Short mmCIF file of N, CA and C in Angstrom, two decimals:
data_model
loop_
_atom_site.label_atom_id
_atom_site.label_comp_id
_atom_site.label_asym_id
_atom_site.label_seq_id
_atom_site.Cartn_x
_atom_site.Cartn_y
_atom_site.Cartn_z
N UNK A 1 7.31 19.70 6.45
CA UNK A 1 7.02 19.37 7.84
C UNK A 1 5.52 19.53 8.13
N UNK A 2 4.95 20.64 7.67
CA UNK A 2 3.53 20.88 7.89
C UNK A 2 2.68 19.83 7.18
N UNK A 3 3.09 19.48 5.95
CA UNK A 3 2.35 18.46 5.20
C UNK A 3 2.37 17.12 5.92
N UNK A 4 3.52 16.73 6.43
CA UNK A 4 3.62 15.47 7.16
C UNK A 4 2.78 15.46 8.42
N UNK A 5 2.78 16.58 9.15
CA UNK A 5 1.96 16.67 10.36
C UNK A 5 0.47 16.59 10.04
N UNK A 6 0.06 17.27 8.97
CA UNK A 6 -1.36 17.20 8.56
C UNK A 6 -1.73 15.77 8.15
N UNK A 7 -0.83 15.10 7.46
CA UNK A 7 -1.12 13.72 7.05
C UNK A 7 -1.30 12.81 8.27
N UNK A 8 -0.38 12.90 9.21
CA UNK A 8 -0.46 12.04 10.40
C UNK A 8 -1.71 12.37 11.22
N UNK A 9 -1.95 13.65 11.45
CA UNK A 9 -3.13 14.04 12.23
C UNK A 9 -4.42 13.62 11.52
N UNK A 10 -4.47 13.80 10.20
CA UNK A 10 -5.66 13.40 9.46
C UNK A 10 -5.89 11.91 9.48
N UNK A 11 -4.83 11.14 9.29
CA UNK A 11 -4.97 9.67 9.26
C UNK A 11 -5.38 9.14 10.63
N UNK A 12 -4.74 9.63 11.69
CA UNK A 12 -5.08 9.15 13.03
C UNK A 12 -6.50 9.54 13.40
N UNK A 13 -6.89 10.78 13.12
CA UNK A 13 -8.26 11.22 13.41
C UNK A 13 -9.28 10.41 12.63
N UNK A 14 -8.97 10.12 11.37
CA UNK A 14 -9.90 9.35 10.54
C UNK A 14 -10.07 7.93 11.08
N UNK A 15 -8.95 7.33 11.44
CA UNK A 15 -9.00 5.95 11.94
C UNK A 15 -9.75 5.87 13.27
N UNK A 16 -9.61 6.90 14.10
CA UNK A 16 -10.28 6.91 15.40
C UNK A 16 -11.70 7.48 15.33
N UNK A 17 -12.21 7.70 14.12
CA UNK A 17 -13.58 8.19 13.89
C UNK A 17 -13.82 9.54 14.55
N UNK A 18 -12.81 10.40 14.56
CA UNK A 18 -12.95 11.73 15.14
C UNK A 18 -13.03 12.74 14.01
N UNK A 19 -14.19 13.33 13.80
CA UNK A 19 -14.40 14.32 12.73
C UNK A 19 -13.86 13.81 11.40
N UNK A 20 -14.40 12.73 10.91
CA UNK A 20 -13.86 12.10 9.71
C UNK A 20 -13.89 12.99 8.49
N UNK A 21 -14.90 13.85 8.37
CA UNK A 21 -14.96 14.73 7.20
C UNK A 21 -13.76 15.68 7.19
N UNK A 22 -13.49 16.28 8.33
CA UNK A 22 -12.37 17.22 8.44
C UNK A 22 -11.05 16.47 8.34
N UNK A 23 -10.96 15.30 8.96
CA UNK A 23 -9.73 14.52 8.97
C UNK A 23 -9.33 14.08 7.56
N UNK A 24 -10.31 13.68 6.76
CA UNK A 24 -10.02 13.24 5.40
C UNK A 24 -9.47 14.40 4.56
N UNK A 25 -10.10 15.55 4.68
CA UNK A 25 -9.60 16.72 3.94
C UNK A 25 -8.24 17.17 4.46
N UNK A 26 -8.04 17.07 5.76
CA UNK A 26 -6.74 17.42 6.33
C UNK A 26 -5.64 16.52 5.82
N UNK A 27 -5.93 15.22 5.74
CA UNK A 27 -4.95 14.29 5.21
C UNK A 27 -4.64 14.60 3.74
N UNK A 28 -5.68 14.86 2.97
CA UNK A 28 -5.49 15.15 1.55
C UNK A 28 -4.65 16.41 1.35
N UNK A 29 -4.96 17.46 2.07
CA UNK A 29 -4.18 18.70 1.96
C UNK A 29 -2.73 18.45 2.38
N UNK A 30 -2.54 17.71 3.46
CA UNK A 30 -1.20 17.39 3.91
C UNK A 30 -0.42 16.58 2.89
N UNK A 31 -1.08 15.62 2.25
CA UNK A 31 -0.41 14.80 1.24
C UNK A 31 -0.02 15.62 0.02
N UNK A 32 -0.90 16.54 -0.38
CA UNK A 32 -0.59 17.40 -1.53
C UNK A 32 0.58 18.32 -1.20
N UNK A 33 0.56 18.95 -0.02
CA UNK A 33 1.65 19.84 0.38
C UNK A 33 2.96 19.06 0.46
N UNK A 34 2.93 17.90 1.08
CA UNK A 34 4.13 17.07 1.24
C UNK A 34 4.71 16.67 -0.12
N UNK A 35 3.84 16.26 -1.02
CA UNK A 35 4.29 15.82 -2.34
C UNK A 35 4.84 16.98 -3.16
N UNK A 36 4.18 18.13 -3.11
CA UNK A 36 4.65 19.29 -3.88
C UNK A 36 6.00 19.77 -3.36
N UNK A 37 6.14 19.87 -2.05
CA UNK A 37 7.41 20.31 -1.48
C UNK A 37 8.52 19.34 -1.84
N UNK A 38 8.23 18.06 -1.77
CA UNK A 38 9.23 17.06 -2.10
C UNK A 38 9.59 17.10 -3.58
N UNK A 39 8.63 17.35 -4.43
CA UNK A 39 8.91 17.42 -5.87
C UNK A 39 9.71 18.67 -6.23
N UNK A 40 9.55 19.75 -5.47
CA UNK A 40 10.26 20.99 -5.76
C UNK A 40 11.70 20.99 -5.25
N UNK A 41 12.05 20.02 -4.43
CA UNK A 41 13.42 19.94 -3.94
C UNK A 41 14.35 19.61 -5.10
N UNK A 42 15.46 20.33 -5.17
CA UNK A 42 16.40 20.10 -6.26
C UNK A 42 17.26 18.89 -5.95
N UNK A 43 17.62 18.20 -7.00
CA UNK A 43 18.45 17.02 -6.86
C UNK A 43 19.92 17.41 -6.95
N UNK A 44 20.72 16.81 -6.11
CA UNK A 44 22.15 16.98 -6.25
C UNK A 44 22.62 16.13 -7.42
N UNK A 45 23.78 16.43 -7.92
CA UNK A 45 24.31 15.62 -9.00
C UNK A 45 24.88 14.33 -8.40
N UNK A 46 24.00 13.42 -8.09
CA UNK A 46 24.40 12.18 -7.44
C UNK A 46 24.37 10.98 -8.34
N UNK A 47 24.14 11.20 -9.61
CA UNK A 47 24.13 10.08 -10.54
C UNK A 47 22.75 9.51 -10.76
N UNK A 48 22.75 8.41 -11.49
CA UNK A 48 21.50 7.79 -11.92
C UNK A 48 20.73 7.16 -10.76
N UNK A 49 21.46 6.65 -9.77
CA UNK A 49 20.79 6.00 -8.64
C UNK A 49 19.98 7.02 -7.84
N UNK A 50 20.59 8.15 -7.57
CA UNK A 50 19.89 9.20 -6.82
C UNK A 50 18.71 9.75 -7.62
N UNK A 51 18.88 9.88 -8.91
CA UNK A 51 17.79 10.35 -9.76
C UNK A 51 16.61 9.38 -9.72
N UNK A 52 16.89 8.10 -9.78
CA UNK A 52 15.81 7.10 -9.74
C UNK A 52 15.14 7.06 -8.38
N UNK A 53 15.91 7.26 -7.31
CA UNK A 53 15.31 7.30 -5.98
C UNK A 53 14.37 8.50 -5.84
N UNK A 54 14.75 9.64 -6.41
CA UNK A 54 13.86 10.81 -6.38
C UNK A 54 12.59 10.56 -7.20
N UNK A 55 12.72 9.85 -8.31
CA UNK A 55 11.53 9.49 -9.08
C UNK A 55 10.62 8.57 -8.28
N UNK A 56 11.22 7.64 -7.55
CA UNK A 56 10.44 6.73 -6.72
C UNK A 56 9.74 7.50 -5.59
N UNK A 57 10.40 8.54 -5.07
CA UNK A 57 9.76 9.39 -4.07
C UNK A 57 8.55 10.12 -4.65
N UNK A 58 8.67 10.57 -5.86
CA UNK A 58 7.53 11.25 -6.50
C UNK A 58 6.37 10.29 -6.71
N UNK A 59 6.67 9.04 -7.08
CA UNK A 59 5.63 8.03 -7.23
C UNK A 59 4.94 7.76 -5.90
N UNK A 60 5.72 7.67 -4.84
CA UNK A 60 5.12 7.41 -3.53
C UNK A 60 4.27 8.61 -3.09
N UNK A 61 4.70 9.81 -3.43
CA UNK A 61 3.88 10.99 -3.13
C UNK A 61 2.56 10.94 -3.87
N UNK A 62 2.60 10.52 -5.12
CA UNK A 62 1.36 10.36 -5.88
C UNK A 62 0.44 9.33 -5.24
N UNK A 63 1.00 8.24 -4.75
CA UNK A 63 0.19 7.23 -4.06
C UNK A 63 -0.43 7.79 -2.78
N UNK A 64 0.31 8.63 -2.07
CA UNK A 64 -0.24 9.24 -0.86
C UNK A 64 -1.39 10.20 -1.20
N UNK A 65 -1.25 10.95 -2.30
CA UNK A 65 -2.34 11.85 -2.72
C UNK A 65 -3.55 11.03 -3.16
N UNK A 66 -3.33 9.95 -3.90
CA UNK A 66 -4.45 9.10 -4.31
C UNK A 66 -5.14 8.47 -3.10
N UNK A 67 -4.36 8.10 -2.09
CA UNK A 67 -4.98 7.55 -0.88
C UNK A 67 -5.84 8.62 -0.19
N UNK A 68 -5.39 9.86 -0.23
CA UNK A 68 -6.20 10.95 0.32
C UNK A 68 -7.50 11.13 -0.43
N UNK A 69 -7.43 11.05 -1.75
CA UNK A 69 -8.66 11.17 -2.55
C UNK A 69 -9.63 10.03 -2.24
N UNK A 70 -9.10 8.82 -2.09
CA UNK A 70 -9.97 7.69 -1.74
C UNK A 70 -10.53 7.82 -0.32
N UNK A 71 -9.75 8.43 0.57
CA UNK A 71 -10.24 8.66 1.94
C UNK A 71 -11.40 9.64 1.92
N UNK A 72 -11.27 10.70 1.14
CA UNK A 72 -12.37 11.67 1.02
C UNK A 72 -13.58 10.99 0.37
N UNK A 73 -13.34 10.12 -0.59
CA UNK A 73 -14.44 9.41 -1.23
C UNK A 73 -15.14 8.47 -0.25
N UNK A 74 -14.39 7.89 0.69
CA UNK A 74 -15.02 7.04 1.70
C UNK A 74 -16.01 7.82 2.56
N UNK A 75 -15.75 9.10 2.76
CA UNK A 75 -16.65 9.93 3.56
C UNK A 75 -17.89 10.32 2.76
N UNK A 76 -17.68 10.76 1.51
CA UNK A 76 -18.79 11.32 0.73
C UNK A 76 -19.39 10.36 -0.30
N UNK A 77 -18.73 9.26 -0.58
CA UNK A 77 -19.21 8.24 -1.53
C UNK A 77 -19.50 8.82 -2.92
N UNK A 78 -18.59 9.68 -3.39
CA UNK A 78 -18.77 10.30 -4.71
C UNK A 78 -18.67 9.30 -5.85
N UNK A 79 -17.88 8.27 -5.70
CA UNK A 79 -17.69 7.31 -6.79
C UNK A 79 -18.70 6.17 -6.78
N UNK A 80 -19.58 6.14 -5.80
CA UNK A 80 -20.60 5.08 -5.71
C UNK A 80 -21.48 4.99 -6.96
N UNK A 81 -21.91 6.10 -7.58
CA UNK A 81 -22.75 5.98 -8.77
C UNK A 81 -22.06 5.30 -9.96
N UNK A 82 -20.74 5.20 -9.93
CA UNK A 82 -20.03 4.55 -11.04
C UNK A 82 -20.12 3.02 -10.98
N UNK A 83 -20.61 2.48 -9.88
CA UNK A 83 -20.71 1.03 -9.72
C UNK A 83 -22.16 0.59 -9.80
N UNK A 84 -22.34 -0.67 -10.16
CA UNK A 84 -23.70 -1.17 -10.36
C UNK A 84 -24.48 -1.31 -9.06
N UNK A 85 -23.80 -1.66 -7.98
CA UNK A 85 -24.47 -1.73 -6.68
C UNK A 85 -23.47 -1.45 -5.57
N UNK A 86 -23.98 -1.35 -4.37
CA UNK A 86 -23.14 -1.00 -3.23
C UNK A 86 -22.11 -2.09 -2.93
N UNK A 87 -22.49 -3.35 -3.09
CA UNK A 87 -21.58 -4.47 -2.82
C UNK A 87 -20.35 -4.40 -3.73
N UNK A 88 -20.54 -4.10 -4.99
CA UNK A 88 -19.42 -3.98 -5.92
C UNK A 88 -18.51 -2.81 -5.52
N UNK A 89 -19.12 -1.72 -5.11
CA UNK A 89 -18.34 -0.55 -4.66
C UNK A 89 -17.47 -0.91 -3.45
N UNK A 90 -18.08 -1.57 -2.48
CA UNK A 90 -17.34 -1.95 -1.27
C UNK A 90 -16.23 -2.94 -1.61
N UNK A 91 -16.50 -3.85 -2.51
CA UNK A 91 -15.51 -4.87 -2.87
C UNK A 91 -14.28 -4.26 -3.53
N UNK A 92 -14.48 -3.32 -4.44
CA UNK A 92 -13.37 -2.82 -5.24
C UNK A 92 -12.77 -1.50 -4.77
N UNK A 93 -13.50 -0.68 -4.03
CA UNK A 93 -12.99 0.66 -3.77
C UNK A 93 -13.04 1.08 -2.31
N UNK A 94 -14.03 0.68 -1.57
CA UNK A 94 -14.21 1.18 -0.21
C UNK A 94 -13.05 0.76 0.69
N UNK A 95 -12.46 1.70 1.41
CA UNK A 95 -11.33 1.51 2.33
C UNK A 95 -10.05 1.02 1.65
N UNK A 96 -9.94 1.20 0.36
CA UNK A 96 -8.69 0.83 -0.33
C UNK A 96 -7.62 1.89 -0.15
N UNK A 97 -7.98 3.04 0.45
CA UNK A 97 -7.00 4.08 0.71
C UNK A 97 -5.90 3.57 1.64
N UNK A 98 -6.23 2.63 2.51
CA UNK A 98 -5.25 2.10 3.45
C UNK A 98 -4.11 1.41 2.70
N UNK A 99 -4.44 0.66 1.69
CA UNK A 99 -3.42 -0.04 0.90
C UNK A 99 -2.50 0.94 0.18
N UNK A 100 -3.09 1.96 -0.44
CA UNK A 100 -2.26 2.95 -1.13
C UNK A 100 -1.39 3.74 -0.16
N UNK A 101 -1.93 4.04 1.02
CA UNK A 101 -1.14 4.76 2.01
C UNK A 101 0.02 3.89 2.50
N UNK A 102 -0.23 2.63 2.71
CA UNK A 102 0.82 1.72 3.17
C UNK A 102 1.94 1.60 2.15
N UNK A 103 1.59 1.41 0.88
CA UNK A 103 2.60 1.30 -0.17
C UNK A 103 3.38 2.61 -0.29
N UNK A 104 2.67 3.74 -0.29
CA UNK A 104 3.33 5.04 -0.38
C UNK A 104 4.26 5.30 0.79
N UNK A 105 3.82 4.95 1.99
CA UNK A 105 4.66 5.17 3.18
C UNK A 105 5.89 4.28 3.16
N UNK A 106 5.74 3.03 2.74
CA UNK A 106 6.90 2.13 2.67
C UNK A 106 7.90 2.60 1.62
N UNK A 107 7.41 3.08 0.49
CA UNK A 107 8.32 3.62 -0.53
C UNK A 107 9.02 4.88 -0.03
N UNK A 108 8.31 5.73 0.70
CA UNK A 108 8.92 6.92 1.28
C UNK A 108 10.02 6.53 2.27
N UNK A 109 9.74 5.57 3.09
CA UNK A 109 10.72 5.12 4.08
C UNK A 109 11.97 4.56 3.39
N UNK A 110 11.76 3.70 2.40
CA UNK A 110 12.89 3.12 1.69
C UNK A 110 13.74 4.18 0.99
N UNK A 111 13.09 5.08 0.26
CA UNK A 111 13.85 6.07 -0.50
C UNK A 111 14.56 7.05 0.43
N UNK A 112 13.93 7.42 1.53
CA UNK A 112 14.57 8.34 2.47
C UNK A 112 15.83 7.73 3.06
N UNK A 113 15.73 6.48 3.49
CA UNK A 113 16.90 5.80 4.07
C UNK A 113 17.99 5.57 3.03
N UNK A 114 17.59 5.22 1.84
CA UNK A 114 18.57 4.95 0.78
C UNK A 114 19.28 6.23 0.34
N UNK A 115 18.55 7.32 0.20
CA UNK A 115 19.17 8.60 -0.19
C UNK A 115 20.14 9.07 0.90
N UNK A 116 19.74 8.94 2.16
CA UNK A 116 20.64 9.32 3.25
C UNK A 116 21.90 8.47 3.24
N UNK A 117 21.75 7.19 2.95
CA UNK A 117 22.91 6.29 2.88
C UNK A 117 23.85 6.69 1.74
N UNK A 118 23.29 7.00 0.58
CA UNK A 118 24.11 7.41 -0.55
C UNK A 118 24.85 8.72 -0.27
N UNK A 119 24.16 9.66 0.36
CA UNK A 119 24.80 10.95 0.66
C UNK A 119 25.91 10.78 1.69
N UNK A 120 25.71 9.90 2.69
CA UNK A 120 26.76 9.63 3.66
C UNK A 120 27.96 8.96 3.01
N UNK A 121 27.69 8.09 2.07
CA UNK A 121 28.76 7.39 1.35
C UNK A 121 29.58 8.39 0.53
N UNK A 122 28.90 9.32 -0.15
CA UNK A 122 29.60 10.34 -0.93
C UNK A 122 30.40 11.26 -0.01
N UNK A 123 29.85 11.60 1.15
CA UNK A 123 30.56 12.45 2.11
C UNK A 123 31.82 11.76 2.62
N UNK A 124 31.73 10.46 2.86
CA UNK A 124 32.90 9.70 3.32
C UNK A 124 33.99 9.68 2.27
N UNK A 125 33.59 9.54 1.02
CA UNK A 125 34.57 9.55 -0.07
C UNK A 125 35.29 10.89 -0.16
N UNK A 126 34.54 11.98 0.01
CA UNK A 126 35.14 13.32 -0.06
C UNK A 126 36.10 13.55 1.09
N UNK A 127 35.78 13.02 2.27
CA UNK A 127 36.67 13.20 3.43
C UNK A 127 37.99 12.45 3.26
N UNK A 128 37.95 11.31 2.59
CA UNK A 128 39.17 10.51 2.39
C UNK A 128 40.07 11.11 1.34
N UNK A 129 39.53 11.96 0.49
CA UNK A 129 40.35 12.51 -0.59
C UNK A 129 41.09 13.74 -0.17
#
Protein backbone atom coordinates (compact mmCIF):
# COMPACT_ATOMS: atom_id res chain seq x y z
CA UNK A 1 0.00 0.00 0.00
CA UNK A 2 2.78 2.42 0.93
CA UNK A 3 4.70 1.56 -2.25
CA UNK A 4 1.65 2.24 -4.41
CA UNK A 5 1.00 5.57 -2.71
CA UNK A 6 4.62 6.64 -3.16
CA UNK A 7 4.47 5.67 -6.83
CA UNK A 8 1.29 7.66 -7.48
CA UNK A 9 2.47 10.69 -5.51
CA UNK A 10 5.87 10.61 -7.21
CA UNK A 11 4.46 10.26 -10.71
CA UNK A 12 1.86 13.00 -10.27
CA UNK A 13 4.37 15.38 -8.68
CA UNK A 14 6.89 14.69 -11.44
CA UNK A 15 4.36 15.27 -14.20
CA UNK A 16 3.19 18.52 -12.59
CA UNK A 17 6.83 19.73 -12.26
CA UNK A 18 6.58 19.90 -8.46
CA UNK A 19 9.93 19.06 -6.82
CA UNK A 20 10.95 16.73 -9.63
CA UNK A 21 14.13 15.58 -7.92
CA UNK A 22 12.24 14.41 -4.84
CA UNK A 23 9.31 13.09 -6.89
CA UNK A 24 11.53 10.90 -9.06
CA UNK A 25 13.23 9.33 -6.04
CA UNK A 26 9.86 8.91 -4.33
CA UNK A 27 8.49 7.08 -7.34
CA UNK A 28 11.56 4.85 -7.53
CA UNK A 29 11.41 3.94 -3.83
CA UNK A 30 7.68 3.27 -4.14
CA UNK A 31 8.20 1.04 -7.18
CA UNK A 32 10.92 -0.96 -5.42
CA UNK A 33 8.80 -1.40 -2.27
CA UNK A 34 5.74 -2.37 -4.32
CA UNK A 35 7.67 -4.88 -6.40
CA UNK A 36 9.45 -6.47 -3.43
CA UNK A 37 6.25 -6.84 -1.41
CA UNK A 38 4.48 -8.33 -4.41
CA UNK A 39 7.34 -10.76 -5.07
CA UNK A 40 7.36 -11.90 -1.43
CA UNK A 41 3.68 -12.81 -1.49
CA UNK A 42 3.24 -16.57 -1.47
CA UNK A 43 1.35 -18.23 -4.26
CA UNK A 44 -1.60 -20.43 -3.59
CA UNK A 45 -1.63 -23.80 -5.26
CA UNK A 46 -3.72 -22.52 -8.13
CA UNK A 47 -2.06 -24.33 -10.97
CA UNK A 48 0.00 -23.26 -13.90
CA UNK A 49 -2.22 -20.33 -14.89
CA UNK A 50 -1.91 -18.65 -11.51
CA UNK A 51 1.83 -19.29 -11.47
CA UNK A 52 2.24 -17.62 -14.87
CA UNK A 53 0.13 -14.66 -13.80
CA UNK A 54 2.39 -14.16 -10.77
CA UNK A 55 5.42 -14.29 -13.06
CA UNK A 56 3.78 -11.66 -15.26
CA UNK A 57 3.24 -9.52 -12.15
CA UNK A 58 6.93 -9.77 -11.33
CA UNK A 59 7.79 -8.68 -14.88
CA UNK A 60 5.48 -5.69 -14.61
CA UNK A 61 7.09 -4.80 -11.28
CA UNK A 62 10.48 -4.87 -12.96
CA UNK A 63 9.16 -2.53 -15.67
CA UNK A 64 7.89 -0.14 -12.99
CA UNK A 65 11.32 -0.13 -11.29
CA UNK A 66 13.04 0.47 -14.65
CA UNK A 67 10.66 3.35 -15.33
CA UNK A 68 11.66 4.81 -11.96
CA UNK A 69 15.33 4.54 -12.86
CA UNK A 70 14.69 6.30 -16.17
CA UNK A 71 12.68 8.98 -14.35
CA UNK A 72 15.62 9.64 -12.03
CA UNK A 73 17.90 9.72 -15.07
CA UNK A 74 15.65 12.35 -16.68
CA UNK A 75 16.35 14.60 -13.69
CA UNK A 76 20.11 14.04 -13.41
CA UNK A 77 21.03 12.99 -16.99
CA UNK A 78 23.45 10.32 -15.77
CA UNK A 79 23.25 8.31 -18.99
CA UNK A 80 23.87 11.31 -21.28
CA UNK A 81 27.66 10.64 -21.53
CA UNK A 82 26.90 7.22 -23.06
CA UNK A 83 25.47 8.88 -26.19
CA UNK A 84 27.32 10.73 -28.91
CA UNK A 85 25.22 13.88 -28.62
CA UNK A 86 22.20 15.29 -26.84
CA UNK A 87 19.87 14.71 -29.81
CA UNK A 88 20.60 10.97 -29.81
CA UNK A 89 20.00 10.84 -26.05
CA UNK A 90 16.65 12.59 -26.37
CA UNK A 91 15.63 10.37 -29.29
CA UNK A 92 16.34 7.05 -27.62
CA UNK A 93 16.10 7.55 -23.86
CA UNK A 94 14.69 10.86 -22.64
CA UNK A 95 11.12 10.56 -21.24
CA UNK A 96 10.90 6.87 -22.16
CA UNK A 97 9.98 6.15 -18.54
CA UNK A 98 6.37 6.96 -19.47
CA UNK A 99 6.22 4.03 -21.89
CA UNK A 100 7.65 1.57 -19.37
CA UNK A 101 5.29 2.83 -16.68
CA UNK A 102 2.30 2.46 -18.99
CA UNK A 103 3.19 -1.11 -19.97
CA UNK A 104 3.92 -2.05 -16.34
CA UNK A 105 0.66 -0.52 -15.11
CA UNK A 106 -1.41 -2.26 -17.80
CA UNK A 107 0.19 -5.60 -16.98
CA UNK A 108 -0.48 -5.02 -13.27
CA UNK A 109 -4.11 -4.22 -14.01
CA UNK A 110 -4.57 -7.29 -16.20
CA UNK A 111 -2.91 -9.71 -13.80
CA UNK A 112 -4.74 -8.32 -10.76
CA UNK A 113 -8.14 -8.68 -12.42
CA UNK A 114 -7.32 -12.10 -13.83
CA UNK A 115 -6.03 -13.47 -10.49
CA UNK A 116 -9.13 -12.17 -8.71
CA UNK A 117 -11.31 -13.83 -11.35
CA UNK A 118 -9.51 -17.16 -10.97
CA UNK A 119 -9.78 -17.07 -7.18
CA UNK A 120 -13.51 -16.28 -7.38
CA UNK A 121 -13.97 -19.15 -9.80
CA UNK A 122 -12.16 -21.56 -7.44
CA UNK A 123 -14.25 -20.28 -4.50
CA UNK A 124 -17.46 -20.90 -6.47
CA UNK A 125 -16.37 -24.44 -7.23
CA UNK A 126 -15.68 -25.12 -3.54
CA UNK A 127 -19.11 -23.77 -2.53
CA UNK A 128 -20.89 -26.08 -4.98
CA UNK A 129 -19.13 -29.15 -3.66
